Amino acid sequence: DQCAAIKRQLQLHLPGIKVFLDVDDLRDIGALEEHVEESMAVVVFLSRGYFASRNCLREVEAITSQRKPVILVLEADEAKGGLTIEQAMLECPEKYRDYLFKHSDGQPRLPYRWHRVREFQMRSLCLIASEMLGVSPSYARYCKRRPDGRTAAVEEAAAPGASEGQPSPRALLSKPRLELCLASDVAFEEIGYFGRPPELYASPHNPGAERMAKELIAAFEASERPRLRMAPLLVRDGGDDDDDGSADAQRIVRPPDFMVLYLNGETWLGESGASLAREVAAANKAGLRIVLLHENDELRGGCPFARFFQTTPGALIDGGLYSDIAVAMHAVPFREVSL
């Protein structure tokens, strides 16, 4: 169903493009290799068990033997067969790995992750379309002589699929792509409209929250950027700042407009986690607006959301902390969509 969605969206946004989808258009399974041969590029949608399918392996064999440009798309949802690029490479027969997972210059070919949220899908779609246009004859001419007058490097004419004076289609896929965008891409929307710059609180007991808050603030127009507050949220009844998150802290002083709750692999752990829980409980009681940001980038400490149902104090879960959907903070190139 996701391949059908990609096909429909490509046809919608690239009028005139011809997209062959085996489950829709294949009339004779024996002609599978012929359809690969007639295609300018092949999109391979990788999910768990793809390489265990006999017909999928026939497609891969045809792609490899015919030296067809390949665009990898990776299912992101583990519940729907999602897997990592490392897992996909392990499932792939060794004789196909270099061609599928490396560019012609030996650099790794990074797949585009396919998310189930529309805004992220539109970003993936732009990247897929960019790769497809990158092997078209028109773009081949653009690649040779760009409008800025600089000449792009081309591979030797002996490369598979190359003609005199033109790079091979596969070689083009290792070159910089056209940058496409959709008018509906949320990354191009202006963020703001608060009337005045709001105050954003990032708890010192929430690992990574300050960095995440600064990243979020930088996404705003300069005149609308929130002010970051790092001073303790709670004070003791006596009025002193509660630097240690002790149980005596009962009162929120000078409530901010928003509190960032950054959810990653370190959230809720140890003494910092206990202090953060007290702050969140007080913020909930005071009606403070909490912005849930769930880190998905493994390099930034991302982890599955299910983890938080094991590490979050039960009282906060029962109080509806996760009744609002957390914003998924994905890695580049989806990061600005998350923001």
mmCIF file of C-alpha atoms in Angstrom:
data_model
loop_
_atom_site.group_PDB
_atom_site.id
_atom_site.type_symbol
_atom_site.label_atom_id
_atom_site.label_comp_id
_atom_site.label_asym_id
_atom_site.label_seq_id
_atom_site.Cartn_x
_atom_site.Cartn_y
_atom_site.Cartn_z
ATOM 1 C CA ASP A 1 0.000 0.000 0.000
ATOM 2 C CA GLN A 2 2.907 2.390 0.659
ATOM 3 C CA CYS A 3 4.371 1.744 -2.799
ATOM 4 C CA ALA A 4 0.966 2.561 -4.267
ATOM 5 C CA ALA A 5 0.935 5.793 -2.234
ATOM 6 C CA ILE A 6 4.360 6.747 -3.614
ATOM 7 C CA LYS A 7 3.175 6.039 -7.149
ATOM 8 C CA ARG A 8 0.018 8.150 -6.757
ATOM 9 C CA GLN A 9 1.872 11.072 -5.232
ATOM 10 C CA LEU A 10 4.572 11.031 -7.915
ATOM 11 C CA GLN A 11 1.917 11.055 -10.635
ATOM 12 C CA LEU A 12 0.097 13.883 -8.872
ATOM 13 C CA HIS A 13 3.131 16.131 -8.431
ATOM 14 C CA LEU A 14 5.036 15.229 -11.617
ATOM 15 C CA PRO A 15 2.387 15.381 -14.374
ATOM 16 C CA GLY A 16 3.237 13.178 -17.316
ATOM 17 C CA ILE A 17 5.538 10.843 -15.433
ATOM 18 C CA LYS A 18 5.051 7.134 -16.062
ATOM 19 C CA VAL A 19 5.357 4.976 -12.967
ATOM 20 C CA PHE A 20 5.212 1.190 -13.223
ATOM 21 C CA LEU A 21 4.084 -0.638 -10.076
ATOM 22 C CA ASP A 22 4.176 -4.407 -10.319
ATOM 23 C CA VAL A 23 1.020 -5.061 -8.269
ATOM 24 C CA ASP A 24 -0.919 -2.573 -10.453
ATOM 25 C CA ASP A 25 0.596 -2.959 -13.896
ATOM 26 C CA LEU A 26 2.258 -6.353 -14.215
ATOM 27 C CA ARG A 27 0.179 -8.639 -16.439
ATOM 28 C CA ASP A 28 2.753 -11.375 -16.997
ATOM 29 C CA ILE A 29 5.121 -12.300 -14.162
ATOM 30 C CA GLY A 30 7.494 -13.681 -16.786
ATOM 31 C CA ALA A 31 7.981 -10.151 -18.158
ATOM 32 C CA LEU A 32 9.283 -8.728 -14.891
ATOM 33 C CA GLU A 33 12.834 -8.301 -16.185
ATOM 34 C CA GLU A 34 11.558 -6.567 -19.330
ATOM 35 C CA HIS A 35 9.784 -3.929 -17.272
ATOM 36 C CA VAL A 36 12.971 -3.277 -15.322
ATOM 37 C CA GLU A 37 14.821 -2.865 -18.613
ATOM 38 C CA GLU A 38 12.259 -0.337 -19.875
ATOM 39 C CA SER A 39 12.541 1.765 -16.705
ATOM 40 C CA MET A 40 14.876 4.734 -16.400
ATOM 41 C CA ALA A 41 15.305 4.148 -12.656
ATOM 42 C CA VAL A 42 13.959 1.701 -10.093
ATOM 43 C CA VAL A 43 12.638 2.560 -6.631
ATOM 44 C CA VAL A 44 13.248 -0.303 -4.198
ATOM 45 C CA PHE A 45 11.042 -0.174 -1.095
ATOM 46 C CA LEU A 46 12.927 -2.022 1.623
ATOM 47 C CA SER A 47 11.050 -3.690 4.465
ATOM 48 C CA ARG A 48 11.643 -6.791 6.542
ATOM 49 C CA GLY A 49 11.722 -9.888 4.337
ATOM 50 C CA TYR A 50 12.033 -8.057 1.017
ATOM 51 C CA PHE A 51 15.070 -10.096 0.012
ATOM 52 C CA ALA A 52 13.304 -13.343 0.965
ATOM 53 C CA SER A 53 10.807 -12.862 -1.875
ATOM 54 C CA ARG A 54 11.658 -14.768 -5.038
ATOM 55 C CA ASN A 55 10.169 -12.134 -7.341
ATOM 56 C CA CYS A 56 11.864 -9.304 -5.443
ATOM 57 C CA LEU A 57 15.183 -11.073 -5.939
ATOM 58 C CA ARG A 58 14.403 -11.331 -9.654
ATOM 59 C CA GLU A 59 13.944 -7.572 -9.703
ATOM 60 C CA VAL A 60 17.220 -7.061 -7.841
ATOM 61 C CA GLU A 61 19.038 -9.395 -10.223
ATOM 62 C CA ALA A 62 17.635 -7.465 -13.205
ATOM 63 C CA ILE A 63 18.566 -4.110 -11.640
ATOM 64 C CA THR A 64 22.106 -5.284 -11.002
ATOM 65 C CA SER A 65 22.743 -7.077 -14.283
ATOM 66 C CA GLN A 66 21.272 -4.199 -16.312
ATOM 67 C CA ARG A 67 23.109 -1.596 -14.186
ATOM 68 C CA LYS A 68 19.921 0.348 -13.572
ATOM 69 C CA PRO A 69 19.946 3.436 -11.345
ATOM 70 C CA VAL A 70 18.339 2.495 -8.042
ATOM 71 C CA ILE A 71 16.628 4.638 -5.406
ATOM 72 C CA LEU A 72 16.306 3.046 -1.966
ATOM 73 C CA VAL A 73 13.329 3.796 0.282
ATOM 74 C CA LEU A 74 13.312 2.329 3.788
ATOM 75 C CA GLU A 75 10.187 1.525 5.800
ATOM 76 C CA ALA A 76 10.489 3.461 9.076
ATOM 77 C CA ASP A 77 7.682 1.877 11.106
ATOM 78 C CA GLU A 78 8.960 -1.223 12.888
ATOM 79 C CA ALA A 79 5.396 -2.461 13.352
ATOM 80 C CA LYS A 80 4.961 -2.388 9.555
ATOM 81 C CA GLY A 81 8.167 -4.262 8.762
ATOM 82 C CA GLY A 82 10.530 -1.364 9.268
ATOM 83 C CA LEU A 83 14.225 -2.021 9.645
ATOM 84 C CA THR A 84 17.553 -0.246 9.759
ATOM 85 C CA ILE A 85 19.896 0.104 6.806
ATOM 86 C CA GLU A 86 22.290 -2.297 8.558
ATOM 87 C CA GLN A 87 19.545 -4.908 8.863
ATOM 88 C CA ALA A 88 18.588 -4.457 5.210
ATOM 89 C CA MET A 89 22.187 -4.973 4.142
ATOM 90 C CA LEU A 90 22.417 -8.158 6.184
ATOM 91 C CA GLU A 91 19.251 -9.505 4.560
ATOM 92 C CA CYS A 92 20.554 -8.650 1.082
ATOM 93 C CA PRO A 93 22.493 -11.437 -0.704
ATOM 94 C CA GLU A 94 26.164 -10.510 -0.716
ATOM 95 C CA LYS A 95 26.498 -10.426 -4.515
ATOM 96 C CA TYR A 96 24.004 -7.514 -4.735
ATOM 97 C CA ARG A 97 25.184 -5.435 -1.766
ATOM 98 C CA ASP A 98 27.794 -3.266 -3.433
ATOM 99 C CA TYR A 99 25.536 -2.268 -6.300
ATOM 100 C CA LEU A 100 22.456 -1.556 -4.171
ATOM 101 C CA PHE A 101 24.096 0.073 -1.181
ATOM 102 C CA LYS A 102 26.979 1.990 -2.765
ATOM 103 C CA HIS A 103 27.197 4.738 -5.364
ATOM 104 C CA SER A 104 29.422 4.324 -8.380
ATOM 105 C CA ASP A 105 32.138 6.309 -6.588
ATOM 106 C CA GLY A 106 32.095 3.883 -3.655
ATOM 107 C CA GLN A 107 30.262 6.197 -1.260
ATOM 108 C CA PRO A 108 27.395 4.618 0.713
ATOM 109 C CA ARG A 109 23.935 5.018 -0.760
ATOM 110 C CA LEU A 110 21.690 6.271 2.019
ATOM 111 C CA PRO A 111 18.035 5.265 1.666
ATOM 112 C CA TYR A 112 15.168 7.681 2.190
ATOM 113 C CA ARG A 113 13.078 6.728 5.195
ATOM 114 C CA TRP A 114 9.358 6.445 4.542
ATOM 115 C CA HIS A 115 7.323 7.633 7.518
ATOM 116 C CA ARG A 116 3.584 7.197 8.064
ATOM 117 C CA VAL A 117 3.008 10.886 8.844
ATOM 118 C CA ARG A 118 2.056 12.878 5.756
ATOM 119 C CA GLU A 119 4.363 15.849 6.377
ATOM 120 C CA PHE A 120 7.394 13.554 6.490
ATOM 121 C CA GLN A 121 6.146 11.573 3.492
ATOM 122 C CA MET A 122 6.082 14.749 1.419
ATOM 123 C CA ARG A 123 9.742 15.382 2.238
ATOM 124 C CA SER A 124 10.623 11.803 1.226
ATOM 125 C CA LEU A 125 8.616 12.255 -1.956
ATOM 126 C CA CYS A 126 10.625 15.345 -2.928
ATOM 127 C CA LEU A 127 13.863 13.435 -2.421
ATOM 128 C CA ILE A 128 12.645 10.460 -4.464
ATOM 129 C CA ALA A 129 11.444 12.734 -7.267
ATOM 130 C CA SER A 130 14.777 14.557 -7.235
ATOM 131 C CA GLU A 131 16.635 11.282 -7.731
ATOM 132 C CA MET A 132 14.281 10.279 -10.552
ATOM 133 C CA LEU A 133 14.775 13.567 -12.374
ATOM 134 C CA GLY A 134 18.501 13.158 -11.824
ATOM 135 C CA VAL A 135 18.647 10.328 -14.368
ATOM 136 C CA SER A 136 16.466 11.985 -16.982
ATOM 137 C CA PRO A 137 18.081 13.159 -20.255
ATOM 138 C CA SER A 138 17.229 16.783 -19.474
ATOM 139 C CA TYR A 139 18.998 16.688 -16.154
ATOM 140 C CA ALA A 140 21.971 14.925 -17.729
ATOM 141 C CA ARG A 141 22.463 18.026 -19.887
ATOM 142 C CA TYR A 142 22.015 20.244 -16.836
ATOM 143 C CA CYS A 143 24.592 18.191 -14.962
ATOM 144 C CA LYS A 144 27.107 18.681 -17.774
ATOM 145 C CA ARG A 145 26.740 22.472 -17.933
ATOM 146 C CA ARG A 146 24.903 24.169 -15.096
ATOM 147 C CA PRO A 147 23.315 27.641 -15.308
ATOM 148 C CA ASP A 148 26.073 29.096 -13.133
ATOM 149 C CA GLY A 149 28.556 28.290 -15.907
ATOM 150 C CA ARG A 150 30.524 25.689 -13.969
ATOM 151 C CA THR A 151 31.002 22.304 -15.567
ATOM 152 C CA ALA A 152 29.993 19.328 -13.449
ATOM 153 C CA ALA A 153 32.355 16.362 -13.427
ATOM 154 C CA VAL A 154 31.247 13.483 -15.641
ATOM 155 C CA GLU A 155 32.358 9.877 -15.591
ATOM 156 C CA GLU A 156 34.294 8.335 -18.440
ATOM 157 C CA ALA A 157 32.291 7.389 -21.524
ATOM 158 C CA ALA A 158 33.112 3.738 -20.888
ATOM 159 C CA ALA A 159 30.948 3.689 -17.767
ATOM 160 C CA PRO A 160 27.880 1.415 -18.091
ATOM 161 C CA GLY A 161 25.066 3.305 -19.800
ATOM 162 C CA ALA A 162 27.213 6.291 -20.728
ATOM 163 C CA SER A 163 27.238 7.903 -24.135
ATOM 164 C CA GLU A 164 29.842 10.256 -25.568
ATOM 165 C CA GLY A 165 29.960 13.463 -23.582
ATOM 166 C CA GLN A 166 27.307 12.302 -21.117
ATOM 167 C CA PRO A 167 27.611 10.582 -17.738
ATOM 168 C CA SER A 168 26.011 7.199 -17.180
ATOM 169 C CA PRO A 169 22.575 7.237 -15.517
ATOM 170 C CA ARG A 170 23.941 5.449 -12.474
ATOM 171 C CA ALA A 171 26.832 7.903 -12.175
ATOM 172 C CA LEU A 172 24.338 10.751 -11.971
ATOM 173 C CA LEU A 173 22.834 9.273 -8.829
ATOM 174 C CA SER A 174 26.092 9.942 -6.978
ATOM 175 C CA LYS A 175 25.983 13.631 -7.942
ATOM 176 C CA PRO A 176 24.246 16.453 -6.027
ATOM 177 C CA ARG A 177 20.517 16.461 -6.656
ATOM 178 C CA LEU A 178 18.063 19.052 -7.776
ATOM 179 C CA GLU A 179 16.421 20.601 -4.732
ATOM 180 C CA LEU A 180 12.667 20.208 -5.088
ATOM 181 C CA CYS A 181 9.972 21.387 -2.733
ATOM 182 C CA LEU A 182 6.210 21.329 -2.406
ATOM 183 C CA ALA A 183 4.181 24.408 -1.603
ATOM 184 C CA SER A 184 2.518 22.391 1.176
ATOM 185 C CA ASP A 185 5.843 21.539 2.881
ATOM 186 C CA VAL A 186 5.503 22.677 6.490
ATOM 187 C CA ALA A 187 9.222 23.481 6.570
ATOM 188 C CA PHE A 188 8.487 26.587 4.478
ATOM 189 C CA GLU A 189 5.851 27.952 6.827
ATOM 190 C CA GLU A 190 6.748 30.886 9.012
ATOM 191 C CA ILE A 191 6.735 30.036 12.711
ATOM 192 C CA GLY A 192 5.474 32.650 15.090
ATOM 193 C CA TYR A 193 2.325 34.757 15.472
ATOM 194 C CA PHE A 194 2.611 35.007 19.261
ATOM 195 C CA GLY A 195 2.248 38.781 19.443
ATOM 196 C CA ARG A 196 5.251 38.851 21.754
ATOM 197 C CA PRO A 197 8.206 36.485 22.077
ATOM 198 C CA PRO A 198 7.102 33.761 24.521
ATOM 199 C CA GLU A 199 9.272 32.342 27.290
ATOM 200 C CA LEU A 200 10.352 28.743 26.859
ATOM 201 C CA TYR A 201 11.518 26.723 29.850
ATOM 202 C CA ALA A 202 14.050 23.901 29.472
ATOM 203 C CA SER A 203 14.685 22.014 32.685
ATOM 204 C CA PRO A 204 18.305 21.491 33.787
ATOM 205 C CA HIS A 205 17.074 18.080 34.994
ATOM 206 C CA ASN A 206 16.045 17.089 31.448
ATOM 207 C CA PRO A 207 19.186 15.892 29.591
ATOM 208 C CA GLY A 208 19.458 17.500 26.158
ATOM 209 C CA ALA A 209 16.520 19.851 26.702
ATOM 210 C CA GLU A 210 18.610 23.028 26.524
ATOM 211 C CA ARG A 211 20.174 22.007 23.207
ATOM 212 C CA MET A 212 16.768 20.977 21.844
ATOM 213 C CA ALA A 213 15.179 24.245 22.981
ATOM 214 C CA LYS A 214 17.919 26.288 21.291
ATOM 215 C CA GLU A 215 17.426 24.296 18.094
ATOM 216 C CA LEU A 216 13.701 25.015 18.237
ATOM 217 C CA ILE A 217 14.203 28.710 18.952
ATOM 218 C CA ALA A 218 16.542 29.047 15.960
ATOM 219 C CA ALA A 219 13.700 27.893 13.667
ATOM 220 C CA PHE A 220 11.683 31.035 14.432
ATOM 221 C CA GLU A 221 11.887 34.378 12.697
ATOM 222 C CA ALA A 222 14.256 36.631 14.638
ATOM 223 C CA SER A 223 11.493 38.931 15.890
ATOM 224 C CA GLU A 224 9.377 36.000 17.084
ATOM 225 C CA ARG A 225 12.039 33.877 18.737
ATOM 226 C CA PRO A 226 11.102 32.663 22.219
ATOM 227 C CA ARG A 227 13.272 33.562 25.184
ATOM 228 C CA LEU A 228 14.980 30.573 26.762
ATOM 229 C CA ARG A 229 14.713 30.188 30.504
ATOM 230 C CA MET A 230 17.060 27.849 32.346
ATOM 231 C CA ALA A 231 16.544 29.136 35.912
ATOM 232 C CA PRO A 232 14.849 26.584 38.218
ATOM 233 C CA LEU A 233 11.103 26.346 37.759
ATOM 234 C CA LEU A 234 10.291 25.570 41.406
ATOM 235 C CA VAL A 235 11.049 27.394 44.654
ATOM 236 C CA ARG A 236 10.758 26.255 48.230
ATOM 237 C CA ASP A 237 7.989 27.613 50.343
ATOM 238 C CA GLY A 238 10.580 29.918 51.886
ATOM 239 C CA GLY A 239 11.232 31.472 48.473
ATOM 240 C CA ASP A 240 14.747 30.150 47.757
ATOM 241 C CA ASP A 241 15.519 28.654 44.399
ATOM 242 C CA ASP A 242 15.265 24.880 44.383
ATOM 243 C CA ASP A 243 18.503 23.878 42.709
ATOM 244 C CA ASP A 244 18.433 20.290 43.896
ATOM 245 C CA GLY A 245 14.840 19.457 43.000
ATOM 246 C CA SER A 246 14.067 18.549 46.636
ATOM 247 C CA ALA A 247 10.630 17.513 47.810
ATOM 248 C CA ASP A 248 10.276 20.875 49.617
ATOM 249 C CA ALA A 249 9.786 22.585 46.276
ATOM 250 C CA GLN A 250 6.106 23.374 46.127
ATOM 251 C CA ARG A 251 5.574 26.472 44.060
ATOM 252 C CA ILE A 252 6.224 27.638 40.493
ATOM 253 C CA VAL A 253 7.695 31.089 40.411
ATOM 254 C CA ARG A 254 7.033 33.293 37.376
ATOM 255 C CA PRO A 255 5.411 30.633 35.147
ATOM 256 C CA PRO A 256 6.851 30.509 31.617
ATOM 257 C CA ASP A 257 4.627 30.300 28.548
ATOM 258 C CA PHE A 258 5.824 26.818 27.599
ATOM 259 C CA MET A 259 7.851 24.006 29.071
ATOM 260 C CA VAL A 260 9.852 21.768 26.732
ATOM 261 C CA LEU A 261 9.848 18.118 27.758
ATOM 262 C CA TYR A 262 12.558 16.454 25.681
ATOM 263 C CA LEU A 263 12.103 12.696 25.568
ATOM 264 C CA ASN A 264 15.235 10.678 24.837
ATOM 265 C CA GLY A 265 17.098 7.684 26.185
ATOM 266 C CA GLU A 266 18.232 9.584 29.310
ATOM 267 C CA THR A 267 14.895 11.105 30.307
ATOM 268 C CA TRP A 268 13.484 10.060 33.711
ATOM 269 C CA LEU A 269 16.692 8.321 34.824
ATOM 270 C CA GLY A 270 18.339 8.710 38.258
ATOM 271 C CA GLU A 271 18.111 11.745 40.504
ATOM 272 C CA SER A 272 17.682 14.083 37.537
ATOM 273 C CA GLY A 273 14.678 12.047 36.467
ATOM 274 C CA ALA A 274 13.102 12.344 39.921
ATOM 275 C CA SER A 275 13.656 16.118 39.954
ATOM 276 C CA LEU A 276 12.219 16.419 36.447
ATOM 277 C CA ALA A 277 9.153 14.424 37.513
ATOM 278 C CA ARG A 278 8.485 16.885 40.340
ATOM 279 C CA GLU A 279 8.744 19.798 37.938
ATOM 280 C CA VAL A 280 6.402 18.190 35.409
ATOM 281 C CA ALA A 281 3.882 17.326 38.121
ATOM 282 C CA ALA A 282 3.921 20.943 39.339
ATOM 283 C CA ALA A 283 3.631 22.230 35.747
ATOM 284 C CA ASN A 284 0.611 20.008 35.124
ATOM 285 C CA LYS A 285 -1.036 21.170 38.345
ATOM 286 C CA ALA A 286 -0.465 24.812 37.387
ATOM 287 C CA GLY A 287 -1.871 24.272 33.871
ATOM 288 C CA LEU A 288 1.450 25.073 32.231
ATOM 289 C CA ARG A 289 1.605 24.135 28.528
ATOM 290 C CA ILE A 290 4.101 21.307 28.038
ATOM 291 C CA VAL A 291 5.582 20.688 24.589
ATOM 292 C CA LEU A 292 6.488 17.008 24.155
ATOM 293 C CA LEU A 293 9.438 16.445 21.808
ATOM 294 C CA HIS A 294 10.387 12.808 21.158
ATOM 295 C CA GLU A 295 13.915 12.305 19.846
ATOM 296 C CA ASN A 296 14.098 9.718 17.041
ATOM 297 C CA ASP A 297 17.669 10.340 15.901
ATOM 298 C CA GLU A 298 19.832 7.590 17.414
ATOM 299 C CA LEU A 299 22.892 9.850 17.265
ATOM 300 C CA ARG A 300 21.099 12.237 19.648
ATOM 301 C CA GLY A 301 19.950 9.559 22.059
ATOM 302 C CA GLY A 302 16.712 8.664 20.284
ATOM 303 C CA CYS A 303 14.733 5.623 21.407
ATOM 304 C CA PRO A 304 11.302 4.027 20.817
ATOM 305 C CA PHE A 305 8.419 5.861 22.481
ATOM 306 C CA ALA A 306 7.312 2.643 24.186
ATOM 307 C CA ARG A 307 10.339 3.000 26.452
ATOM 308 C CA PHE A 308 8.754 5.944 28.241
ATOM 309 C CA PHE A 309 5.838 3.855 29.464
ATOM 310 C CA GLN A 310 8.438 1.905 31.429
ATOM 311 C CA THR A 311 10.568 4.807 32.697
ATOM 312 C CA THR A 312 7.994 7.584 33.297
ATOM 313 C CA PRO A 313 6.593 7.770 36.845
ATOM 314 C CA GLY A 314 3.182 6.124 36.885
ATOM 315 C CA ALA A 315 1.474 9.142 38.463
ATOM 316 C CA LEU A 316 2.441 11.294 35.462
ATOM 317 C CA ILE A 317 1.164 8.716 32.982
ATOM 318 C CA ASP A 318 -2.101 8.338 34.919
ATOM 319 C CA GLY A 319 -2.377 12.124 34.982
ATOM 320 C CA GLY A 320 -2.469 12.228 31.168
ATOM 321 C CA LEU A 321 1.054 13.414 30.400
ATOM 322 C CA TYR A 322 1.059 11.506 27.129
ATOM 323 C CA SER A 323 -2.519 12.255 26.132
ATOM 324 C CA ASP A 324 -1.105 14.785 23.669
ATOM 325 C CA ILE A 325 0.920 13.313 20.811
ATOM 326 C CA ALA A 326 4.630 14.042 21.075
ATOM 327 C CA VAL A 327 6.325 15.670 18.098
ATOM 328 C CA ALA A 328 8.730 13.187 16.497
ATOM 329 C CA MET A 329 12.168 14.783 16.108
ATOM 330 C CA HIS A 330 13.709 12.932 13.170
ATOM 331 C CA ALA A 331 17.214 13.171 11.767
ATOM 332 C CA VAL A 332 18.144 15.244 8.712
ATOM 333 C CA PRO A 333 16.601 15.632 6.109
ATOM 334 C CA PHE A 334 13.381 15.467 8.158
ATOM 335 C CA ARG A 335 14.596 17.593 11.057
ATOM 336 C CA GLU A 336 13.296 20.897 9.751
ATOM 337 C CA VAL A 337 9.896 19.286 9.120
ATOM 338 C CA SER A 338 9.821 18.232 12.781
ATOM 339 C CA LEU A 339 10.735 21.754 13.831
#
